[in-house]
Coordinates of C-alpha atoms and ligand atoms in Angstrom, one line a residue:
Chain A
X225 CA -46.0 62.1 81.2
X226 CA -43.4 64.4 79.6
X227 CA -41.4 63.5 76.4
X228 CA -38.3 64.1 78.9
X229 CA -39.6 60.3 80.4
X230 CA -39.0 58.8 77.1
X231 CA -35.5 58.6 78.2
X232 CA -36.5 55.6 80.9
X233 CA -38.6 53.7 78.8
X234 CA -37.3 51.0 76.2
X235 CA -38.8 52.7 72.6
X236 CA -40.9 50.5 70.7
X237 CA -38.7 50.4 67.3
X238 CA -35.7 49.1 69.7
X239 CA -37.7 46.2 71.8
X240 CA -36.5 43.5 69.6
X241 CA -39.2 41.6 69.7
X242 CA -42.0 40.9 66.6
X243 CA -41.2 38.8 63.5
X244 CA -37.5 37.7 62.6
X245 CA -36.6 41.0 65.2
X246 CA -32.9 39.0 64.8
X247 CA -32.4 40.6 61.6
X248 CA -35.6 43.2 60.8
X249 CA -34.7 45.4 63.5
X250 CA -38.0 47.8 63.0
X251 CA -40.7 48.8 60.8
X252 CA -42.4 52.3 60.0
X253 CA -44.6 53.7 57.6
X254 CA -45.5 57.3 56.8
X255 CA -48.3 58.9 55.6
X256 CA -47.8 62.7 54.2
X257 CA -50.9 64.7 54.3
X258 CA -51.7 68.5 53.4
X259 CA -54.8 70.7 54.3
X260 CA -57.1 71.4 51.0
X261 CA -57.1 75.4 50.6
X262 CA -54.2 75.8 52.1
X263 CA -50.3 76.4 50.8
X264 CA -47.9 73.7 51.9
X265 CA -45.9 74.8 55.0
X266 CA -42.8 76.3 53.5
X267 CA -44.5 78.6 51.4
X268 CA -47.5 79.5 54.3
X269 CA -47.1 82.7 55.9
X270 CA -46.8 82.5 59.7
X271 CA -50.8 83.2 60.4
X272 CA -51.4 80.5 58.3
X273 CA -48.9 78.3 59.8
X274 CA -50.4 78.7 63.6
X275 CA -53.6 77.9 61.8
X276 CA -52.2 74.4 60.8
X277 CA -50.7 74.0 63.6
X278 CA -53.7 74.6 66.1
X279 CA -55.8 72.6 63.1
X280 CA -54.1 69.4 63.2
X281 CA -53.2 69.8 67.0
X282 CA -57.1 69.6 67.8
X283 CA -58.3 67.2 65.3
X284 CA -55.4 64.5 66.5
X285 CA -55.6 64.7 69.9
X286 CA -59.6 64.0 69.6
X287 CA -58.8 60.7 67.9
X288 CA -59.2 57.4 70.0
X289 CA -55.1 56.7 69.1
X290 CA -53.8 60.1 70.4
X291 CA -56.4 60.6 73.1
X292 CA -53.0 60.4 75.8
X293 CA -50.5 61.7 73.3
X294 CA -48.0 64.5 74.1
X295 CA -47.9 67.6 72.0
X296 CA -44.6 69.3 71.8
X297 CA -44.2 72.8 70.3
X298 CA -40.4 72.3 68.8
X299 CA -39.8 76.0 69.9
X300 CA -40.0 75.1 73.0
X301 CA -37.4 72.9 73.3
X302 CA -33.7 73.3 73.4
X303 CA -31.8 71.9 70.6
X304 CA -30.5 68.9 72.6
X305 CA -34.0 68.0 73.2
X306 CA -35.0 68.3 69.4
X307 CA -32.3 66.1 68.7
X308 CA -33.1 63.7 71.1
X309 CA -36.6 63.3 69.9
X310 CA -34.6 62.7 66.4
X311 CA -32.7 59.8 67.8
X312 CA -35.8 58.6 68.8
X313 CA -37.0 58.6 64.6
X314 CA -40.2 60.3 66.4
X315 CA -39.3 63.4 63.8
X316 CA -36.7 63.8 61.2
X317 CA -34.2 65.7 60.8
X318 CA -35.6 68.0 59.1
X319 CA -38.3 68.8 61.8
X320 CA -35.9 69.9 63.7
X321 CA -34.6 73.0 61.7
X322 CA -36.5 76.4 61.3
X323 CA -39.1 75.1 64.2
X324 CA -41.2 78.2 64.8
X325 CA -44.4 76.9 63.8
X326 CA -43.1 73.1 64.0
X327 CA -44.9 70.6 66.5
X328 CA -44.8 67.1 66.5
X329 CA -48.0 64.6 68.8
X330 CA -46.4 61.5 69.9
X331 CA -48.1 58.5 71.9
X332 CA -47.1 58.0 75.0
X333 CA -45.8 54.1 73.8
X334 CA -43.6 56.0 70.8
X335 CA -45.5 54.2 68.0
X336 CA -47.5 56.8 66.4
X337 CA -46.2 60.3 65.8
X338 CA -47.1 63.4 63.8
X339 CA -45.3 65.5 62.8
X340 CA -46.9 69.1 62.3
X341 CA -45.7 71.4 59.1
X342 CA -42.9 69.4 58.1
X343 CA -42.6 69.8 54.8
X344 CA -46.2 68.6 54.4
X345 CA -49.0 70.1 57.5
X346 CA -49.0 66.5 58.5
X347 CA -46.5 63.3 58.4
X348 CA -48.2 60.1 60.3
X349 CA -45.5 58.0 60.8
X350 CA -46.1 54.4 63.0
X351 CA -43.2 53.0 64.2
X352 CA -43.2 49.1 65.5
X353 CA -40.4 46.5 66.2
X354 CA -39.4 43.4 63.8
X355 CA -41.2 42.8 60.6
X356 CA -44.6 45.0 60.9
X357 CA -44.9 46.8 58.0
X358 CA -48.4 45.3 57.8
X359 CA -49.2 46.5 61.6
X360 CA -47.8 49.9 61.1
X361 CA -49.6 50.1 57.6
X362 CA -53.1 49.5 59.5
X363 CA -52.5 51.5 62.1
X364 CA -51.4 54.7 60.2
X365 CA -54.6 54.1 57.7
X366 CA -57.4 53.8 60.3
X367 CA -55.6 57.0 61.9
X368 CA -55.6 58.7 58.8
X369 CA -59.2 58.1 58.1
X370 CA -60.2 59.2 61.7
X371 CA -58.4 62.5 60.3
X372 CA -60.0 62.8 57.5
X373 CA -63.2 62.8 59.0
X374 CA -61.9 66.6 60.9
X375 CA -59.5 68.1 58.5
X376 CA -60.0 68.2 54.6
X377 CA -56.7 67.1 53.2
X378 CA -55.8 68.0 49.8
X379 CA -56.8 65.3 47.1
X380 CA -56.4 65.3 43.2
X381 CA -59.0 61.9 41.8
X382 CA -56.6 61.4 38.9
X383 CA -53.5 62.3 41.2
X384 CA -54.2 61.4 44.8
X385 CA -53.0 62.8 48.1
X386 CA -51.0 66.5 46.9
X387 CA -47.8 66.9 48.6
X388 CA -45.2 69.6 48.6
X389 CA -43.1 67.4 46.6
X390 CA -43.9 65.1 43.6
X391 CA -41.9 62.0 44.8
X392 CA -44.7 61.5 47.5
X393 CA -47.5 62.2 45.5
X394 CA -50.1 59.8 45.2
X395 CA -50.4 57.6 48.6
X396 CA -48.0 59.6 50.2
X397 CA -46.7 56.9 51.8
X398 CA -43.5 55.4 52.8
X399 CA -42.4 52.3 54.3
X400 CA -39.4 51.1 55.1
X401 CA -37.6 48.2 57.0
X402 CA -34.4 48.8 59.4
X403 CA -32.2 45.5 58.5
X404 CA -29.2 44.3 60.3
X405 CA -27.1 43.0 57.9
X406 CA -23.6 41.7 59.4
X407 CA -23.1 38.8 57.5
X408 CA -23.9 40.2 54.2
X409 CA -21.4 43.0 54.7
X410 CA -18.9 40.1 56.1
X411 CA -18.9 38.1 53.3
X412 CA -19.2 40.8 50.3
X413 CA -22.5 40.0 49.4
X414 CA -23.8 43.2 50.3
X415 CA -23.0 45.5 46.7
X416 CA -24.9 42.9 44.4
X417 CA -27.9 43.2 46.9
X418 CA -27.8 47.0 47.1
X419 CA -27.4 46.8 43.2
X420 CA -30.3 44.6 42.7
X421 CA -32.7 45.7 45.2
X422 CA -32.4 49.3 43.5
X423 CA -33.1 47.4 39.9
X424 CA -36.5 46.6 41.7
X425 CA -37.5 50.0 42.2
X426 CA -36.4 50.2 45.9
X427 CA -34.4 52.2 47.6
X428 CA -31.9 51.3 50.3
X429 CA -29.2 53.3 52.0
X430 CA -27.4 52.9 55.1
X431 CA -28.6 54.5 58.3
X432 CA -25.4 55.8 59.4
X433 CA -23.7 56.7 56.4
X434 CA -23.9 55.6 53.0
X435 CA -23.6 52.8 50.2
X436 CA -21.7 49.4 51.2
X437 CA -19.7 50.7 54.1
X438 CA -22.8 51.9 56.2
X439 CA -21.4 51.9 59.7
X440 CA -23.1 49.3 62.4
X441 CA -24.3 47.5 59.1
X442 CA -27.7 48.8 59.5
X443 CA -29.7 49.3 56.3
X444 CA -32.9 50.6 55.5
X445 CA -35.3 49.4 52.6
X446 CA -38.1 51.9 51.3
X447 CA -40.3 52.3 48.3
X448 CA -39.1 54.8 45.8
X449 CA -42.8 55.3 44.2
X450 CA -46.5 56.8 45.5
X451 CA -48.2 56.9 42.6
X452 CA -50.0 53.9 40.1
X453 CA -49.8 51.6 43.2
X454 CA -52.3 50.9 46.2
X455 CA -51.0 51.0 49.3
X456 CA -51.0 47.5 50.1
X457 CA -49.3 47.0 47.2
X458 CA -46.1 48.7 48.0
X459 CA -46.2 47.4 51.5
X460 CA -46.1 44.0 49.9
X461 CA -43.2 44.7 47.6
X462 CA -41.4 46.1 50.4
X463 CA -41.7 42.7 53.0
X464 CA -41.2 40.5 50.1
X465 CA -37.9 42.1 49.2
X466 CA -37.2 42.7 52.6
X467 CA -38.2 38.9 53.4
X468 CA -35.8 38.1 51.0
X469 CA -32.8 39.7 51.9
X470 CA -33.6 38.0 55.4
X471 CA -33.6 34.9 54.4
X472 CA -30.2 35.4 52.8
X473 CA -28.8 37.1 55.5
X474 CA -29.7 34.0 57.9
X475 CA -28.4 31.2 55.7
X476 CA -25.1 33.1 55.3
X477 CA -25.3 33.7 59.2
X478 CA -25.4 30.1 59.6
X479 CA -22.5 29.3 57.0
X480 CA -20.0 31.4 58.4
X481 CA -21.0 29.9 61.6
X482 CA -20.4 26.0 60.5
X483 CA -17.2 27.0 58.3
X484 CA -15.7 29.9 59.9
X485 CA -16.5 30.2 63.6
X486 CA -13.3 30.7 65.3
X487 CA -13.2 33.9 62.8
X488 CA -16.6 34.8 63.8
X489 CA -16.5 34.8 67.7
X490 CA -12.9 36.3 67.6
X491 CA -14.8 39.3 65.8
X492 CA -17.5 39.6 68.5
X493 CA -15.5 38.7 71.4
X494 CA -12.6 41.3 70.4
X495 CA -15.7 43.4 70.0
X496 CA -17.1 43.1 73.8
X497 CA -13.7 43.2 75.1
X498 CA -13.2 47.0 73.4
X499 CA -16.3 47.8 74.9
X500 CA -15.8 46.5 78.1
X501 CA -12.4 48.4 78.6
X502 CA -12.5 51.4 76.6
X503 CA -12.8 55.2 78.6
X504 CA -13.2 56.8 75.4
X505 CA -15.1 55.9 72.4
X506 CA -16.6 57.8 69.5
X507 CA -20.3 57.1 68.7
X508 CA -19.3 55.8 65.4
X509 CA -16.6 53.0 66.7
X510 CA -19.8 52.6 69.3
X511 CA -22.1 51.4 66.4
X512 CA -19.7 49.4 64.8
X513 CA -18.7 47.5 67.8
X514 CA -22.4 47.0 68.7
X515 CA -23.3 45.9 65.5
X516 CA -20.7 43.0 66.3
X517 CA -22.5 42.4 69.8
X518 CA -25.7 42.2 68.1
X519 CA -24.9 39.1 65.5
X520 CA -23.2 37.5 68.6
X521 CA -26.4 37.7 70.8
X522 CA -28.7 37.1 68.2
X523 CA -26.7 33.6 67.5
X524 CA -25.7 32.4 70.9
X525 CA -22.2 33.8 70.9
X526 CA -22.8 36.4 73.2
X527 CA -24.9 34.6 76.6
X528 CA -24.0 37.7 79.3
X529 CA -26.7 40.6 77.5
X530 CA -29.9 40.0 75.5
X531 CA -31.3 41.7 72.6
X532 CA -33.3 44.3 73.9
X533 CA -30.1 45.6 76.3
X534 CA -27.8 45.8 73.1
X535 CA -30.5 47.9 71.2
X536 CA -30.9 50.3 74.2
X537 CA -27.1 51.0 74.0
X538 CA -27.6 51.7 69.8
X539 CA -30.0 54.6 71.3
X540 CA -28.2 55.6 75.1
X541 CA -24.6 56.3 73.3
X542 CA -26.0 58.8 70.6
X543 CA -25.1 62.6 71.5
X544 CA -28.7 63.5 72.7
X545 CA -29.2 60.8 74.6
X546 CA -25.8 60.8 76.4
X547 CA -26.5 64.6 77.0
X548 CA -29.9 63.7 78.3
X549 CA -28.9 61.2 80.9
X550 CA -26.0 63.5 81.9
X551 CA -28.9 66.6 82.6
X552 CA -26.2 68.8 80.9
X553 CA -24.8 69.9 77.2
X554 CA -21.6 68.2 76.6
X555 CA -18.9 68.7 74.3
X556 CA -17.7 65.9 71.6
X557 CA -14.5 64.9 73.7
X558 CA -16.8 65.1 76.7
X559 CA -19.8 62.7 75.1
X560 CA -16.8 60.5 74.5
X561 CA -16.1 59.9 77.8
X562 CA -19.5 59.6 79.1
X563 CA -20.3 57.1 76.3
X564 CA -17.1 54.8 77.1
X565 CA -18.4 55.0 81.0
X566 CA -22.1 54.1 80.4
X567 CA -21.3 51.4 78.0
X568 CA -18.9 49.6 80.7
X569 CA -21.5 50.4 83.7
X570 CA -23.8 48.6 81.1
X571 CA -21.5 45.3 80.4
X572 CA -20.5 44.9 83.7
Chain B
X972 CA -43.7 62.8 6.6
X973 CA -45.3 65.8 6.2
X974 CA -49.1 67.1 8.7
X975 CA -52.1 66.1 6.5
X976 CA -53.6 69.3 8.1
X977 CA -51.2 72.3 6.7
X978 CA -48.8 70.2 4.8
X979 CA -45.8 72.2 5.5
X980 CA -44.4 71.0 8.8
X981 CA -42.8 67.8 10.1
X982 CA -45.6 65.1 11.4
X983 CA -44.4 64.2 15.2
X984 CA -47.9 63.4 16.3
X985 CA -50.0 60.5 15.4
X986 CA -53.2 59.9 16.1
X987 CA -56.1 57.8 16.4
X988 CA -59.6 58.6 16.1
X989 CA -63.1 57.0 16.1
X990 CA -65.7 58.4 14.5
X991 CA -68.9 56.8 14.2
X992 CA -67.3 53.5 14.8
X993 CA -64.4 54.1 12.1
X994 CA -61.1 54.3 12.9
X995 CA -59.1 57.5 11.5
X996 CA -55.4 57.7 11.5
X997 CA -54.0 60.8 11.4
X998 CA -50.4 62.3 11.0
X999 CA -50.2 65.6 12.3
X1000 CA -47.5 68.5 13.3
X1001 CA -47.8 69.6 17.0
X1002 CA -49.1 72.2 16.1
X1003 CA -52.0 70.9 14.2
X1004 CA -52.5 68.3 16.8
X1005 CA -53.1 70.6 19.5
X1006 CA -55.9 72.3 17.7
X1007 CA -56.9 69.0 16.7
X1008 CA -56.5 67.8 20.6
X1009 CA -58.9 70.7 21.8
X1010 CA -61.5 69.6 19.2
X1011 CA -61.5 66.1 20.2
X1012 CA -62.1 67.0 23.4
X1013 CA -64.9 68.6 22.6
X1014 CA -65.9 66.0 21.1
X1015 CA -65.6 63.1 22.5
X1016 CA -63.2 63.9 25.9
X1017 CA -60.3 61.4 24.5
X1018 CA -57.8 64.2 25.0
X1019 CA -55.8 61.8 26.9
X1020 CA -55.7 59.9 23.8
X1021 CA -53.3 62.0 22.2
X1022 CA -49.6 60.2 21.8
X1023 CA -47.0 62.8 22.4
X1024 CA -49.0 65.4 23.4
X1025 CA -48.1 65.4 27.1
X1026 CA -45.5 67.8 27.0
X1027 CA -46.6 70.0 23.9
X1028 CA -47.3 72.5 26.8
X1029 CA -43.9 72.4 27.9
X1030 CA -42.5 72.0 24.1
X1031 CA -44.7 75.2 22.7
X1032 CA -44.8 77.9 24.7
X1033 CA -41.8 77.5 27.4
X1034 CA -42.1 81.3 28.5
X1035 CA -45.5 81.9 28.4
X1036 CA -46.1 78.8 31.2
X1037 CA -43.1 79.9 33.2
X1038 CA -45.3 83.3 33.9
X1039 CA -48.3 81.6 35.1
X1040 CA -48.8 81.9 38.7
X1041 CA -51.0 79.5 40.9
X1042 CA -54.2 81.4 41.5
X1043 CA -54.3 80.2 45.0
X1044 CA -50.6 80.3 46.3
X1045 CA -49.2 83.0 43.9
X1046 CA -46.6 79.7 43.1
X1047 CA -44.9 79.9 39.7
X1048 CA -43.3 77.0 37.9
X1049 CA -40.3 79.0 37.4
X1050 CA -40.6 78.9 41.6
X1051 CA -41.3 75.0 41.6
X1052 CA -38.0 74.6 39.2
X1053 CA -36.0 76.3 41.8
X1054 CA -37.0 74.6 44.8
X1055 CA -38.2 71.2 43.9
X1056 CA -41.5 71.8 45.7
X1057 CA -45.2 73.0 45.0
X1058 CA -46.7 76.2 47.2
X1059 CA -50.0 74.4 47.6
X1060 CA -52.7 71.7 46.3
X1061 CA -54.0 73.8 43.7
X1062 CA -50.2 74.0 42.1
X1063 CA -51.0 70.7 40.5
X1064 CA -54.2 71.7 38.6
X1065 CA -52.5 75.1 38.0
X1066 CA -49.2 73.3 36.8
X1067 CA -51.0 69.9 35.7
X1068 CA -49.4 69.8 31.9
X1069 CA -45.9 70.3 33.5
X1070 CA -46.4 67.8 36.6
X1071 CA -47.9 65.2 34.3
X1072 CA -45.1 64.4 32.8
X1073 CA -43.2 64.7 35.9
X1074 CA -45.2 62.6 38.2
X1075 CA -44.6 60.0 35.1
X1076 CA -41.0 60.1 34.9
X1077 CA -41.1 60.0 38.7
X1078 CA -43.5 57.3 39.5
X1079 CA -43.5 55.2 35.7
X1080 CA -47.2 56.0 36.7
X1081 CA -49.8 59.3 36.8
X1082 CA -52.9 57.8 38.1
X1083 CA -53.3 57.3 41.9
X1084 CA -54.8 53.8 42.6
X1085 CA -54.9 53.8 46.1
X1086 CA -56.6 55.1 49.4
X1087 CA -59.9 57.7 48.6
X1088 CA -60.6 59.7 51.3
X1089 CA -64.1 59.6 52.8
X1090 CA -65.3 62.9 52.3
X1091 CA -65.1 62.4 48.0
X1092 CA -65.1 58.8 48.1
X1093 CA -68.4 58.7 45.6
X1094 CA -67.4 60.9 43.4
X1095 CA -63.7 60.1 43.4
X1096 CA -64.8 56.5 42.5
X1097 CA -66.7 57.7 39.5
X1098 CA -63.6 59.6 38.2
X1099 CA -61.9 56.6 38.7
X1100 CA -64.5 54.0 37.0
X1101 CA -63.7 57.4 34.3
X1102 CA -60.2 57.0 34.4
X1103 CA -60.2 53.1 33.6
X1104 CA -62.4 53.2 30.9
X1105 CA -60.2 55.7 29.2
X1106 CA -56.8 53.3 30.0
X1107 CA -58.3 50.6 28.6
X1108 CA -59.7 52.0 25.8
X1109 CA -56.0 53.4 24.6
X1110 CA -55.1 49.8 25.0
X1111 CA -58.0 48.7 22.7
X1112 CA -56.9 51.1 19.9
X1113 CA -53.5 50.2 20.7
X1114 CA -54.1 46.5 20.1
X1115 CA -56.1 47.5 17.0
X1116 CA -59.2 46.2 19.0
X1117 CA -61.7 48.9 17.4
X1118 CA -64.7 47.6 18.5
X1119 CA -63.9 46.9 21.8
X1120 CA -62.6 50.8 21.7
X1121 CA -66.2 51.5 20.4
X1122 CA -67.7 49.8 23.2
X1123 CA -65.7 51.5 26.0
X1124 CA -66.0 54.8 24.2
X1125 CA -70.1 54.3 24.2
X1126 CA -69.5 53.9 28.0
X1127 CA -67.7 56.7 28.6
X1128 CA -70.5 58.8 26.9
X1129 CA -72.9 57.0 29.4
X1130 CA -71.1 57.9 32.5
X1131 CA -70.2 61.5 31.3
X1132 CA -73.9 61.8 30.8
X1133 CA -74.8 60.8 34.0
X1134 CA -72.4 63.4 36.2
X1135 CA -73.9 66.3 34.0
X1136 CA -77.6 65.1 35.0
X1137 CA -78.7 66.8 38.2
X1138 CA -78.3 65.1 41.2
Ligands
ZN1574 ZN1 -49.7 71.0 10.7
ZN1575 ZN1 -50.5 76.8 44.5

């Protein structure tokens, strides 16, 4: 298998299935790790960094969970194919800039990933559908102690795992829930629960853009803190928050749907028709619109698409992924095109 | 208030101290209290009880801490400042007066309570037992519970003992 497959195969953080997938659209956690002895990867010199690389490389694709796993070399790629791997949240951003001695291992289901000198010389990062953060959390520890049992990562008693920066000191972990958060943003609810959840030491931002207006109302919920807290801890503080804000965001679902329906499904139905017509759309009017088509599936609205199909368009209309399926780079007024065709083979 | 050691400058650091199972208060300048820290530490390894003293490094001798250079990585704090990250593990032992206040004001926290890694996981969990007994002997003194304090402190003798014994 090549990572170039990925692009027929529904990823695991878009499946929609696990626990309340309606509204917790996916789950990750991420460890950050660093070989003892050796400086973090910005501030390695290149012999070093090939020594990492090769390192981590050996030792995780000798572990039972990465046995099958792919190993990509990120100079290698093109950039399309970085940033489709980005779309993908297999790497971040980040990953994807100054690459020469960057790699990432992902399993062949996209669950597990590590990246390879990130900032840090590893980030184990486990990806699942729903409301995991459990699932992800026990996967991404038993990985990390096969690991540990080849590589010597760098450890303080008093201070915990060392990283390259201070926030993640500690655990080195961060977890985070993907919310989708329609009626929240619908009915102005959504600043005094961005206010509040960052009074309980949380943070949460959009994923496409920032504060209140975050486009596709699509919100992501981490921990702000590593150290003076067990892991388990902060996954707990996480899901009950998270929990929380779910429960609100289906009791205000169901409100709008017994007092304000016709309002409602004249939202989503405008929505799908947009969708269903346009031969040019921008991938942020895309998400939007989708977000719209989402809330209608996920409460009966919408009977012609399911779940999963909607989530596959959130991934198929982003730039890599349109440039992937098309086997070609395309320009912005090109992708638009090719987005506003793909969406209506899609609805048809 | 004036340092009951030289008299002449400003008391910012107050301390407690047990000594034979009597508790000494002292009021002391920083400059006093970090000799004063050193010699407790000699004594009786309560550095960590020292109020305030956290950031006399960074408070005293600002110039002479932005020349050190991480023995391992060549890193220097002046480095760290510029590009919010460390050059390498050994930054943090190298920088640790600094980063403890840091990792504070970061975290509200600077004492990792979670996973151990195999490989130390004995004596990791000995530091640890270490680390509690010290927390919760601040608390005693700071509730005024000396002889709980005296207890703990007797403890932390016991274990220091130990990890000096030969294996
Ligand atoms: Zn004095
Ligand atoms: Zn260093």
């Amino acid at each position: 298998m090549d990572y170039k497959d990925f692009i027929n195969q529904d990823t695991e953080w878009l499946k929609g299935t696990g626990p309340s997938a309606n509204i917790v659209m996916s789950s990750r956690v991420r460890l950050a790790r660093n070989l003892d002895k050796v400086p973090f990867s910005n501030w390695a010199d290149k012999g070093r960094l090939e020594d990492v690389l090769v390192a981590v490389k050996d030792a995780a694709l000798s572990t039972g969970g990465l046995k099958n796993a792919l190993f990509v070399r990120l100079k290698d790629l093109s950039e399309v194919d970085r940033l489709f791997l980005v779309e993908r949240h297999l790497m971040s951003p980040e990953h994807a800039e100054n690459v020469d001695y960057k790699a990432v291992v992902v399993d062949p289901k996209e669950i597990i990933s590590v990246m390879i000198n990130e900032e840090d010389h590893l980030r184990i990062q486990v990806l699942l559908s729903g409301s995991n953060l459990r699932e992800c959390w026990k996967i991404a520890d038993s990985l990390d102690t096969e690991l540990s049992k080849k590589l010597a990562f760098a450890y303080s008693a008093k201070w915990g795992y060392l990283t390259a920066c201070p926030t993640n000191t500690g655990t080195g972990l961060r977890g985070s829930v993907m919310l989708h958060l329609p009626a929240l943003v619908f009915t102005g609810q959504i600043g005094k629960i961005l206010q509040a959840i960052a009074k309980l030491g949380l943070n949460i931002r959009g994923l496409y853009g920032e504060g209140t207006d975050a486009t596709g109302n699509i919100f992501q919920i981490s921990n702000q803190v590593a150290m003076g807290i067990t892991e388990e801890e902060t996954i707990d503080n996480i899901e009950r928050i998270s929990n929380q804000v779910v429960s609100r965001e289906d009791s205000t679902r169901k409100t709008i749907l017994t007092k304000n329906k016709e309002a409602l499904v004249d939202r989503i139905s405008r929505a799908l028709g947009t969708l269903k017509s346009a031969h040019i759309i921008t991938s942020s009017e895309t998400i939007t619109l989708l977000s719209a088509i989402r809330l209608g599936v996920d409460l009966g609205i919408v009977k012609t698409m399911d779940r999963r199909t909607v989530n596959e368009l959130f991934l198929l209309t982003q730039p890599a992924h349109l440039q992937e399926l098309d086997g070609r780079p395309l320009n912005a007024n090109e992708r638009d095109v090719k987005r506003a065709d793909l969406i209506r083979s899609k609805l048809k | 208030m004036f340092c009951e050691v030289c008299g002449k400058k400003e008391a910012t650091v107050h301390l407690t101290e047990i000594i034979n199972d009597k508790v000494t208060k002292l009021n002391l300048c920083e400059d006093c209290a970090k000799d004063k820290g050193t010699e407790m530490e000699e004594h009786f390894g309560l550095n960590d009880l020292l109020a305030g003293l956290a950031d006399l490094g960074s408070t005293t001798e600002p110039e002479l801490l932005e020349k050190v250079k991480c023995p391992s990585c060549g890193f220097t704090y002046q480095d760290f400042k510029k590009v919010g990250r460390l050059g390498c593990g050994d930054c943090y032992e190298t920088f640790k007066k600094q980063l403890g206040t840091l990792l504070k004001r970061i975290h509200g926290a600077d004492r990792h309570t979670g996973k151990i890694p195999l490989m130390v996981g004995k004596t990791v969990k000995d530091t640890r037992n270490l680390q509690d007994l010290k927390a919760r002997m601040e608390k005693a003194i700071q509730t005024e519970d000396f002889e709980e304090a005296a207890r703990l402190r007797d403890k932390v003798k016991e274990i220091e003992k130990k990890g000096k014994e030969p294996a």
